[in-house]
Structures are given as structure tokens and as C-alpha cells.
PDB file of C-alpha atoms in Angstrom:
ATOM      1  CA  MET A   1      -0.097  -0.049  -0.021  1.00  0.00           C
ATOM      2  CA  SER A   2       1.388   3.311  -1.132  1.00  0.00           C
ATOM      3  CA  GLY A   3       2.066   6.447   2.143  1.00  0.00           C
ATOM      4  CA  GLY A   4      -1.795   8.795   1.204  1.00  0.00           C
ATOM      5  CA  GLN A   5      -3.658   6.900  -2.129  1.00  0.00           C
ATOM      6  CA  PRO A   6      -7.312   5.925  -0.784  1.00  0.00           C
ATOM      7  CA  VAL A   7      -7.273   2.054  -0.547  1.00  0.00           C
ATOM      8  CA  ASP A   8     -10.305   0.282  -1.146  1.00  0.00           C
ATOM      9  CA  ASN A   9     -12.391  -1.074   1.297  1.00  0.00           C
ATOM     10  CA  GLU A  10     -14.042  -3.956   0.437  1.00  0.00           C
ATOM     11  CA  TRP A  11      -9.749  -4.914   0.206  1.00  0.00           C
ATOM     12  CA  ILE A  12      -9.334  -3.955   3.609  1.00  0.00           C
ATOM     13  CA  LYS A  13     -12.872  -6.362   4.650  1.00  0.00           C
ATOM     14  CA  VAL A  14     -10.627  -9.742   2.470  1.00  0.00           C
ATOM     15  CA  PHE A  15      -7.378  -8.797   4.910  1.00  0.00           C
ATOM     16  CA  LEU A  16      -8.141  -8.266   7.367  1.00  0.00           C
ATOM     17  CA  GLN A  17     -10.678 -11.677   7.288  1.00  0.00           C
ATOM     18  CA  GLN A  18      -7.952 -13.360   6.058  1.00  0.00           C
ATOM     19  CA  HIS A  19      -5.192 -12.753   8.400  1.00  0.00           C
ATOM     20  CA  PHE A  20      -6.573 -12.446  11.242  1.00  0.00           C
ATOM     21  CA  ALA A  21     -10.330 -14.193  11.645  1.00  0.00           C
ATOM     22  CA  VAL A  22     -11.331 -10.199  12.209  1.00  0.00           C
ATOM     23  CA  THR A  23     -15.184  -9.474   9.207  1.00  0.00           C
ATOM     24  CA  VAL A  24     -15.415  -5.473   8.789  1.00  0.00           C
ATOM     25  CA  ARG A  25     -18.891  -5.089   8.748  1.00  0.00           C
ATOM     26  CA  GLU A  26     -21.164  -2.150   9.983  1.00  0.00           C
ATOM     27  CA  ASN A  27     -24.492  -4.077  10.919  1.00  0.00           C
ATOM     28  CA  ARG A  28     -24.023  -6.688  13.056  1.00  0.00           C
ATOM     29  CA  SER A  29     -24.615  -9.942  12.663  1.00  0.00           C
ATOM     30  CA  VAL A  30     -26.113 -12.783  14.842  1.00  0.00           C
ATOM     31  CA  ALA A  31     -22.542 -14.842  13.960  1.00  0.00           C
ATOM     32  CA  TYR A  32     -20.275 -13.364  16.633  1.00  0.00           C
ATOM     33  CA  PRO A  33     -23.663 -14.009  19.623  1.00  0.00           C
ATOM     34  CA  TYR A  34     -20.873 -12.147  21.972  1.00  0.00           C
ATOM     35  CA  SER A  35     -19.536  -8.081  22.126  1.00  0.00           C
ATOM     36  CA  THR A  36     -15.679  -7.874  24.106  1.00  0.00           C
ATOM     37  CA  GLU A  37     -18.722  -5.711  26.844  1.00  0.00           C
ATOM     38  CA  ASP A  38     -19.672  -9.006  27.838  1.00  0.00           C
ATOM     39  CA  LEU A  39     -15.902 -10.354  28.436  1.00  0.00           C
ATOM     40  CA  LEU A  40     -15.929  -7.941  31.743  1.00  0.00           C
ATOM     41  CA  ASP A  41     -20.422  -9.027  32.435  1.00  0.00           C
ATOM     42  CA  GLU A  42     -19.557 -11.205  36.341  1.00  0.00           C
ATOM     43  CA  ALA A  43     -23.161 -13.323  34.373  1.00  0.00           C
ATOM     44  CA  LYS A  44     -21.008 -13.467  30.659  1.00  0.00           C
ATOM     45  CA  LEU A  45     -17.462 -14.279  31.419  1.00  0.00           C
ATOM     46  CA  PRO A  46     -18.151 -18.059  33.180  1.00  0.00           C
ATOM     47  CA  LEU A  47     -19.870 -18.742  30.316  1.00  0.00           C
ATOM     48  CA  ILE A  48     -17.122 -18.094  27.502  1.00  0.00           C
ATOM     49  CA  LEU A  49     -14.781 -19.067  28.994  1.00  0.00           C
ATOM     50  CA  ARG A  50     -16.506 -22.687  30.358  1.00  0.00           C
ATOM     51  CA  GLN A  51     -16.498 -22.934  26.266  1.00  0.00           C
ATOM     52  CA  GLN A  52     -13.235 -21.979  25.250  1.00  0.00           C
ATOM     53  CA  SER A  53     -12.731 -24.778  28.576  1.00  0.00           C
ATOM     54  CA  VAL A  54     -14.330 -27.702  26.705  1.00  0.00           C
ATOM     55  CA  GLN A  55     -12.893 -26.403  23.178  1.00  0.00           C
ATOM     56  CA  LEU A  56      -9.029 -26.792  24.722  1.00  0.00           C
ATOM     57  CA  GLY A  57     -10.361 -30.332  26.245  1.00  0.00           C
ATOM     58  CA  GLU A  58     -10.992 -29.074  30.034  1.00  0.00           C
ATOM     59  CA  PRO A  59      -7.081 -27.537  30.769  1.00  0.00           C
ATOM     60  CA  ALA A  60      -6.743 -26.184  33.709  1.00  0.00           C
ATOM     61  CA  GLY A  61      -8.191 -23.090  34.366  1.00  0.00           C
ATOM     62  CA  LEU A  62      -4.639 -21.499  34.367  1.00  0.00           C
ATOM     63  CA  VAL A  63      -4.173 -22.956  31.410  1.00  0.00           C
ATOM     64  CA  VAL A  64      -7.580 -21.205  29.252  1.00  0.00           C
ATOM     65  CA  GLY A  65      -6.672 -17.805  30.841  1.00  0.00           C
ATOM     66  CA  THR A  66      -3.328 -17.389  29.718  1.00  0.00           C
ATOM     67  CA  LEU A  67      -4.536 -19.111  26.202  1.00  0.00           C
ATOM     68  CA  PHE A  68      -7.556 -16.272  26.323  1.00  0.00           C
ATOM     69  CA  ALA A  69      -5.603 -14.131  25.638  1.00  0.00           C
ATOM     70  CA  LYS A  70      -3.027 -15.406  23.423  1.00  0.00           C
ATOM     71  CA  ARG A  71      -6.362 -16.651  20.863  1.00  0.00           C
ATOM     72  CA  TYR A  72      -6.938 -12.175  21.714  1.00  0.00           C
ATOM     73  CA  SER A  73      -3.488 -10.938  20.533  1.00  0.00           C
ATOM     74  CA  VAL A  74      -4.771 -11.873  17.081  1.00  0.00           C
ATOM     75  CA  LEU A  75      -7.548  -9.750  17.373  1.00  0.00           C
ATOM     76  CA  ILE A  76      -5.016  -6.459  19.087  1.00  0.00           C
ATOM     77  CA  MET A  77      -3.488  -7.500  15.857  1.00  0.00           C
ATOM     78  CA  GLY A  78      -5.579  -6.992  13.355  1.00  0.00           C
ATOM     79  CA  LEU A  79      -6.643  -3.364  14.862  1.00  0.00           C
ATOM     80  CA  ALA A  80      -3.031  -2.247  14.807  1.00  0.00           C
ATOM     81  CA  ALA A  81      -2.088  -3.872  10.848  1.00  0.00           C
ATOM     82  CA  SER A  82      -5.461  -1.640   9.881  1.00  0.00           C
ATOM     83  CA  ILE A  83      -3.695   1.113  11.173  1.00  0.00           C
ATOM     84  CA  SER A  84      -0.503   0.658   9.914  1.00  0.00           C
ATOM     85  CA  LEU A  85      -1.134  -1.296   6.548  1.00  0.00           C
ATOM     86  CA  PHE A  86      -4.470   1.148   4.574  1.00  0.00           C
ATOM     87  CA  ASP A  87      -4.944   4.353   7.530  1.00  0.00           C
ATOM     88  CA  THR A  88      -7.539   3.060   9.052  1.00  0.00           C
ATOM     89  CA  SER A  89      -8.803   2.450  12.908  1.00  0.00           C
ATOM     90  CA  LEU A  90     -11.949   0.195  13.950  1.00  0.00           C
ATOM     91  CA  SER A  91     -14.012   1.062  16.477  1.00  0.00           C
ATOM     92  CA  LEU A  92     -13.962   0.902  20.046  1.00  0.00           C
ATOM     93  CA  LEU A  93     -16.506   2.541  21.615  1.00  0.00           C
ATOM     94  CA  PRO A  94     -18.501  -1.045  24.014  1.00  0.00           C
ATOM     95  CA  GLY A  95     -20.450  -3.970  21.653  1.00  0.00           C
ATOM     96  CA  ALA A  96     -18.612  -3.229  18.550  1.00  0.00           C
ATOM     97  CA  LEU A  97     -16.018  -5.216  18.918  1.00  0.00           C
ATOM     98  CA  ARG A  98     -17.783  -9.190  18.556  1.00  0.00           C
ATOM     99  CA  PHE A  99     -16.377 -12.497  18.389  1.00  0.00           C
ATOM    100  CA  ARG A 100     -17.280 -16.506  18.956  1.00  0.00           C
ATOM    101  CA  PRO A 101     -15.186 -19.039  19.874  1.00  0.00           C
ATOM    102  CA  ALA A 102     -14.673 -22.248  16.972  1.00  0.00           C
ATOM    103  CA  ASP A 103     -12.934 -25.706  17.570  1.00  0.00           C
ATOM    104  CA  ARG A 104      -9.489 -25.474  19.654  1.00  0.00           C
ATOM    105  CA  GLY A 105     -10.318 -22.157  21.643  1.00  0.00           C
ATOM    106  CA  ILE A 106      -9.878 -20.108  17.954  1.00  0.00           C
ATOM    107  CA  MET A 107     -12.006 -17.105  18.153  1.00  0.00           C
ATOM    108  CA  HIS A 108     -13.529 -15.308  14.973  1.00  0.00           C
ATOM    109  CA  TYR A 109     -14.173 -11.642  15.698  1.00  0.00           C
ATOM    110  CA  GLU A 110     -15.984  -9.090  13.746  1.00  0.00           C
ATOM    111  CA  ALA A 111     -15.611  -4.866  13.322  1.00  0.00           C
ATOM    112  CA  GLU A 112     -17.204  -2.195  12.350  1.00  0.00           C
ATOM    113  CA  LEU A 113     -15.084   1.179  10.805  1.00  0.00           C
ATOM    114  CA  ALA A 114     -14.723   4.116  13.786  1.00  0.00           C
ATOM    115  CA  ALA A 115     -16.754   6.714  13.117  1.00  0.00           C
ATOM    116  CA  SER A 116     -13.674   8.968  11.712  1.00  0.00           C
ATOM    117  CA  GLY A 117     -11.857   6.077  11.228  1.00  0.00           C
ATOM    118  CA  THR A 118      -9.322   7.544   8.521  1.00  0.00           C
ATOM    119  CA  VAL A 119      -5.475   7.921  10.922  1.00  0.00           C
ATOM    120  CA  PRO A 120      -3.089  10.880   9.341  1.00  0.00           C
ATOM    121  CA  VAL A 121      -0.881  10.202   6.818  1.00  0.00           C
ATOM    122  CA  HIS A 122       1.780  13.151   5.339  1.00  0.00           C
ATOM    123  CA  ALA A 123       1.384  14.916   9.258  1.00  0.00           C
ATOM    124  CA  ALA A 124       3.159  12.527  11.346  1.00  0.00           C
ATOM    125  CA  GLU A 125       2.837  14.565  14.447  1.00  0.00           C
ATOM    126  CA  ALA A 126      -1.058  14.433  14.048  1.00  0.00           C
ATOM    127  CA  ARG A 127      -1.323  10.881  13.270  1.00  0.00           C
ATOM    128  CA  GLN A 128       1.081   9.821  16.447  1.00  0.00           C
ATOM    129  CA  ALA A 129      -1.199  11.426  18.385  1.00  0.00           C
ATOM    130  CA  CYS A 130      -4.451   9.713  16.754  1.00  0.00           C
ATOM    131  CA  LEU A 131      -2.027   6.343  17.377  1.00  0.00           C
ATOM    132  CA  ALA A 132      -1.158   8.099  20.763  1.00  0.00           C
ATOM    133  CA  GLY A 133      -5.442   8.586  21.680  1.00  0.00           C
ATOM    134  CA  TYR A 134      -5.866   5.074  19.797  1.00  0.00           C
ATOM    135  CA  LEU A 135      -3.816   2.939  21.892  1.00  0.00           C
ATOM    136  CA  GLU A 136      -4.890   4.475  25.398  1.00  0.00           C
ATOM    137  CA  HIS A 137      -8.725   3.448  25.560  1.00  0.00           C
ATOM    138  CA  LEU A 138      -7.158   0.055  24.270  1.00  0.00           C
ATOM    139  CA  LEU A 139      -4.604  -0.436  26.733  1.00  0.00           C
ATOM    140  CA  GLU A 140      -7.614   0.744  29.101  1.00  0.00           C
ATOM    141  CA  HIS A 141      -9.832  -1.633  27.550  1.00  0.00           C
ATOM    142  CA  LEU A 142      -6.938  -4.964  27.916  1.00  0.00           C
ATOM    143  CA  ARG A 143      -6.562  -3.559  31.989  1.00  0.00           C
ATOM    144  CA  GLN A 144     -10.248  -4.196  32.234  1.00  0.00           C
ATOM    145  CA  VAL A 145      -9.954  -7.626  30.420  1.00  0.00           C
ATOM    146  CA  PHE A 146      -6.937  -9.040  32.081  1.00  0.00           C
ATOM    147  CA  ALA A 147      -7.484  -8.662  35.551  1.00  0.00           C
ATOM    148  CA  ALA A 148     -11.725 -10.069  34.860  1.00  0.00           C
ATOM    149  CA  VAL A 149     -10.186 -12.717  33.008  1.00  0.00           C
ATOM    150  CA  SER A 150      -7.346 -13.121  35.642  1.00  0.00           C
ATOM    151  CA  SER A 151      -9.433 -12.994  38.815  1.00  0.00           C
ATOM    152  CA  TYR A 152     -10.977 -16.293  37.348  1.00  0.00           C
ATOM    153  CA  THR A 153      -8.937 -18.417  36.071  1.00  0.00           C
ATOM    154  CA  GLY A 154      -6.010 -17.673  38.483  1.00  0.00           C
ATOM    155  CA  ALA A 155      -4.196 -16.547  34.645  1.00  0.00           C
ATOM    156  CA  LYS A 156      -1.343 -14.151  35.502  1.00  0.00           C
ATOM    157  CA  GLU A 157      -1.841 -10.637  34.214  1.00  0.00           C
ATOM    158  CA  ARG A 158       1.817 -10.450  33.592  1.00  0.00           C
ATOM    159  CA  VAL A 159       2.198 -13.184  31.432  1.00  0.00           C
ATOM    160  CA  MET A 160      -1.435 -12.440  29.487  1.00  0.00           C
ATOM    161  CA  TRP A 161       0.771  -8.825  28.601  1.00  0.00           C
ATOM    162  CA  SER A 162       4.024 -10.665  27.818  1.00  0.00           C
ATOM    163  CA  LEU A 163       1.933 -13.492  24.788  1.00  0.00           C
ATOM    164  CA  VAL A 164      -0.144  -9.675  23.247  1.00  0.00           C
ATOM    165  CA  SER A 165       3.278  -7.203  23.096  1.00  0.00           C
ATOM    166  CA  HIS A 166       4.940 -10.471  21.984  1.00  0.00           C
ATOM    167  CA  ASN A 167       2.793 -10.677  18.430  1.00  0.00           C
ATOM    168  CA  LEU A 168       2.397  -7.172  18.222  1.00  0.00           C
ATOM    169  CA  HIS A 169       6.506  -6.854  18.419  1.00  0.00           C
ATOM    170  CA  ASP A 170       6.435  -9.754  15.549  1.00  0.00           C
ATOM    171  CA  LEU A 171       3.374  -8.404  13.625  1.00  0.00           C
ATOM    172  CA  TYR A 172       6.256  -5.801  12.517  1.00  0.00           C
ATOM    173  CA  GLY A 173       8.759  -7.110  12.492  1.00  0.00           C
ATOM    174  CA  ARG A 174       6.204  -8.664   9.282  1.00  0.00           C
ATOM    175  CA  LEU A 175       4.991  -5.902   8.036  1.00  0.00           C
ATOM    176  CA  ARG A 176       8.141  -3.843   8.179  1.00  0.00           C
ATOM    177  CA  THR A 177       9.841  -6.630   6.290  1.00  0.00           C
ATOM    178  CA  ASP A 178       6.867  -7.832   3.911  1.00  0.00           C
ATOM    179  CA  ARG A 179       7.700  -5.837   1.074  1.00  0.00           C
ATOM    180  CA  GLY A 180       4.704  -7.577  -0.185  1.00  0.00           C
ATOM    181  CA  LEU A 181       2.640  -5.734   1.497  1.00  0.00           C
ATOM    182  CA  TRP A 182       4.103  -2.586   1.181  1.00  0.00           C
ATOM    183  CA  ASP A 183       4.849   0.071  -2.210  1.00  0.00           C
ATOM    184  CA  SER A 184       6.406   2.736  -1.852  1.00  0.00           C
ATOM    185  CA  GLY A 185       9.738   3.593   0.868  1.00  0.00           C
ATOM    186  CA  GLU A 186       6.889   6.038   2.573  1.00  0.00           C
ATOM    187  CA  ARG A 187       4.217   3.021   3.950  1.00  0.00           C
ATOM    188  CA  GLY A 188       7.796   1.483   4.922  1.00  0.00           C
ATOM    189  CA  LEU A 189       8.914   4.194   7.281  1.00  0.00           C
ATOM    190  CA  ILE A 190       4.365   5.036   7.598  1.00  0.00           C
ATOM    191  CA  ILE A 191       5.382   1.235   9.668  1.00  0.00           C
ATOM    192  CA  SER A 192       8.049   1.523  11.699  1.00  0.00           C
ATOM    193  CA  GLN A 193       6.897   5.397  13.245  1.00  0.00           C
ATOM    194  CA  ASP A 194       3.442   3.993  14.155  1.00  0.00           C
ATOM    195  CA  TYR A 195       5.747   0.383  15.881  1.00  0.00           C
ATOM    196  CA  ASN A 196       7.683   3.696  17.653  1.00  0.00           C
ATOM    197  CA  THR A 197       4.292   4.688  18.981  1.00  0.00           C
ATOM    198  CA  LEU A 198       2.248   2.143  19.785  1.00  0.00           C
ATOM    199  CA  LEU A 199       5.402  -0.316  20.840  1.00  0.00           C
ATOM    200  CA  GLN A 200       7.961   1.491  21.520  1.00  0.00           C
ATOM    201  CA  PRO A 201       6.104   5.105  23.778  1.00  0.00           C
ATOM    202  CA  GLU A 202       8.703   7.186  26.442  1.00  0.00           C
ATOM    203  CA  LYS A 203       6.022   6.741  28.660  1.00  0.00           C
ATOM    204  CA  PRO A 204       6.081   3.009  29.245  1.00  0.00           C
ATOM    205  CA  ASP A 205       3.078   0.719  29.772  1.00  0.00           C
ATOM    206  CA  GLU A 206       1.917  -2.653  29.318  1.00  0.00           C
ATOM    207  CA  LEU A 207       3.095  -3.078  26.027  1.00  0.00           C
ATOM    208  CA  SER A 208       6.269  -2.236  26.260  1.00  0.00           C
ATOM    209  CA  MET A 209       8.597  -4.855  26.285  1.00  0.00           C
ATOM    210  CA  ARG A 210      11.617  -6.194  24.837  1.00  0.00           C
ATOM    211  CA  PHE A 211      12.044  -9.332  23.305  1.00  0.00           C
ATOM    212  CA  ARG A 212      15.550 -11.540  22.674  1.00  0.00           C
ATOM    213  CA  LYS A 213      15.959 -11.674  19.138  1.00  0.00           C
ATOM    214  CA  VAL A 214      17.120 -15.099  17.685  1.00  0.00           C
ATOM    215  CA  GLU A 215      18.132 -14.958  13.854  1.00  0.00           C
ATOM    216  CA  HIS A 216      17.636 -17.860  10.973  1.00  0.00           C
ATOM    217  CA  PRO A 217      18.293 -18.495   7.697  1.00  0.00           C
ATOM    218  CA  LYS A 218      14.824 -19.748   6.437  1.00  0.00           C
ATOM    219  CA  LEU A 219      13.358 -16.129   8.863  1.00  0.00           C
ATOM    220  CA  GLN A 220      16.079 -14.526   5.131  1.00  0.00           C
ATOM    221  CA  GLY A 221      16.230 -11.345   7.156  1.00  0.00           C
ATOM    222  CA  ARG A 222      12.047 -11.053   9.893  1.00  0.00           C
ATOM    223  CA  PRO A 223      13.024 -10.844  13.373  1.00  0.00           C
ATOM    224  CA  PHE A 224      11.877 -13.863  15.122  1.00  0.00           C
ATOM    225  CA  TYR A 225      11.480 -13.494  19.068  1.00  0.00           C
ATOM    226  CA  LEU A 226      11.296 -15.729  22.285  1.00  0.00           C
ATOM    227  CA  ARG A 227       8.276 -15.339  24.576  1.00  0.00           C
ATOM    228  CA  LYS A 228       9.364 -13.864  28.045  1.00  0.00           C
ATOM    229  CA  HIS A 229       6.333 -16.060  28.700  1.00  0.00           C
ATOM    230  CA  CYS A 230       5.347 -19.953  28.161  1.00  0.00           C
ATOM    231  CA  CYS A 231       1.663 -19.602  25.815  1.00  0.00           C
ATOM    232  CA  LEU A 232       0.434 -22.892  28.343  1.00  0.00           C
ATOM    233  CA  ALA A 233      -0.088 -24.761  24.227  1.00  0.00           C
ATOM    234  CA  TYR A 234       1.323 -27.768  24.753  1.00  0.00           C
ATOM    235  CA  ARG A 235      -0.650 -28.775  28.310  1.00  0.00           C
ATOM    236  CA  ILE A 236      -4.196 -28.503  26.290  1.00  0.00           C
ATOM    237  CA  LYS A 237      -4.849 -31.519  24.693  1.00  0.00           C
ATOM    238  CA  THR A 238      -7.299 -31.037  21.378  1.00  0.00           C
ATOM    239  CA  ALA A 239      -4.892 -29.819  19.349  1.00  0.00           C
ATOM    240  CA  PRO A 240      -2.590 -31.193  16.766  1.00  0.00           C
ATOM    241  CA  ASP A 241       0.579 -30.785  17.927  1.00  0.00           C
ATOM    242  CA  ALA A 242      -0.553 -30.530  21.863  1.00  0.00           C
ATOM    243  CA  GLU A 243       2.430 -31.718  24.629  1.00  0.00           C
ATOM    244  CA  GLU A 244       4.661 -29.958  22.147  1.00  0.00           C
ATOM    245  CA  TYR A 245       5.999 -25.983  22.064  1.00  0.00           C
ATOM    246  CA  CYS A 246       5.838 -23.102  20.036  1.00  0.00           C
ATOM    247  CA  SER A 247       8.676 -22.268  18.473  1.00  0.00           C
ATOM    248  CA  THR A 248       9.395 -19.345  20.163  1.00  0.00           C
ATOM    249  CA  CYS A 249       8.515 -20.845  23.836  1.00  0.00           C
ATOM    250  CA  PRO A 250      10.968 -19.827  26.594  1.00  0.00           C
ATOM    251  CA  LYS A 251      11.117 -23.678  27.766  1.00  0.00           C
ATOM    252  CA  LEU A 252      12.908 -24.252  24.385  1.00  0.00           C
ATOM    253  CA  SER A 253      16.262 -25.350  24.634  1.00  0.00           C
ATOM    254  CA  ALA A 254      18.457 -23.415  21.379  1.00  0.00           C
ATOM    255  CA  GLU A 255      19.403 -26.383  19.549  1.00  0.00           C
ATOM    256  CA  GLU A 256      14.861 -27.853  19.944  1.00  0.00           C
ATOM    257  CA  ARG A 257      14.036 -24.620  18.504  1.00  0.00           C
ATOM    258  CA  TRP A 258      17.552 -24.790  15.862  1.00  0.00           C
ATOM    259  CA  ASP A 259      15.390 -28.437  14.807  1.00  0.00           C
ATOM    260  CA  ILE A 260      11.362 -26.329  15.055  1.00  0.00           C
ATOM    261  CA  LEU A 261      13.435 -24.602  12.421  1.00  0.00           C
ATOM    262  CA  ASN A 262      14.857 -26.304  10.711  1.00  0.00           C
ATOM    263  CA  SER A 263      11.831 -28.606  10.115  1.00  0.00           C
TER     264      SER A 263
END
């Protein structure tokens, strides 16, 4: 995408659906029965997490809560990608973000375009201020959701935050190095500036973390970051890779990680 060039809304919708399971539409669909508001409802949150627990093979609550954060991070990645690739923000208003749990606890999302969804392109300071404001609303939302999920499941909030931050770092590593996603130096610069605004703020927040980087020939220069905490996916019983560690897991030895990357 070229910086400052109008982007077809249909292309945005296709991209977000394919890469982040986010469907953008104006009117709510019955296919998405829950909204992010329901995660703050003391009556509805247990029903949502219980459904995910069954889909995961009923592991310990700690596992359900931790994996919830990893699944939820996909939505957060979609929100960030919409801004950095398309200069378009999705609404964070109550009820505007909806979801439905699917197999293995994976979630599919539904979102609406923000009322003033166009993010400034050529005015760097205005764009930075816009993103900073959006980030504050997003952080407040995540603080409430993670506190509620942590209280119910026993999952540690710092672990949940680290899983989201890791996936955002990984996302921007991909965006900055995959020239197939953009066709101008200006867009590459915009992505780098957004990365600095969202994940390296002057005033540190819960997402401002640093991750150790690993180099591997197959990555072709793309940053590969190790997680600070295990997502506990190896403890679920329903996935094809149950009882296996992710390639980014801190529990792996250097040799085990190299073997996974080579396979």
C-alpha cells in the first residue's frame, strides 16, 4: 500500500479476514453472539471461558486464561494492521467488537469502522497523536478484560500482556520486512513510525516490552522474537500439536528451537 493513497474498503475487509479472522461490517451479525463488553460481565464471562475450556479439552483454568490472551491478541494485531497498512481505525466503542469461539478455543471477530476512522498520513505529529489516543483506549480495554479473566481463571496478567506484546512485535517485524504488503518507501516509514508509537512509547506501559531476537536463515531477515512466558498451549489436549512447544517458547533449548525452525 502506498502512503497517502486511498484504499478500497473491500480490500481492507478481505485482508483483515484472511490474516486476523476479523470481519468488518456495518451491521451486527447473529453469527457473532458475544461482544467484548461481555468479557466484563460477571454472568457472561464464565460462560465464554467455559465454552473455550471445553473446546480445549478442559485443561486447568490457568491454561484457559493464558490461551485466551494469546487468542485475543489476534484481534489486537488486526486493529494495529488496519491502522499501519490502511490508515483506517476500527471502532473501540462498547459493543463494536464482537466474537465467536471456534475449534481449539480460537476466536473469530467482527468489527466496525470507527466513525472518524481515517488516520492522518502526511502529518507525522497528528498521526502520532491519533495513535497515542487510540492506544490509551485500547490499553484501558485490555486492563479491564485481563483483570477479569485473570480473576476467574488464575492466569497471570503479566503473562497475558507479554503474549499480546510479543505478537504485536512479531506483527511489525513482518510488516516492516514483507515488501509484498506495501509498495512505497513512504509506507515502510509509516509502519516503522507506528511501531515506535505503539510499542516504544516515551511513557512505558504494559505493552512496552523487549524480546530477545533469534536469527535463522529460513527467516530471510525477518525478526524472530522469543516469548518471555510460555503460552501453555502444550497443555491442551485437542490440538494436533498438543504436548509440543511453540518455536518461540522460552522453555525450548537452543538446539530444540533450531530443530523446529529447520523442519
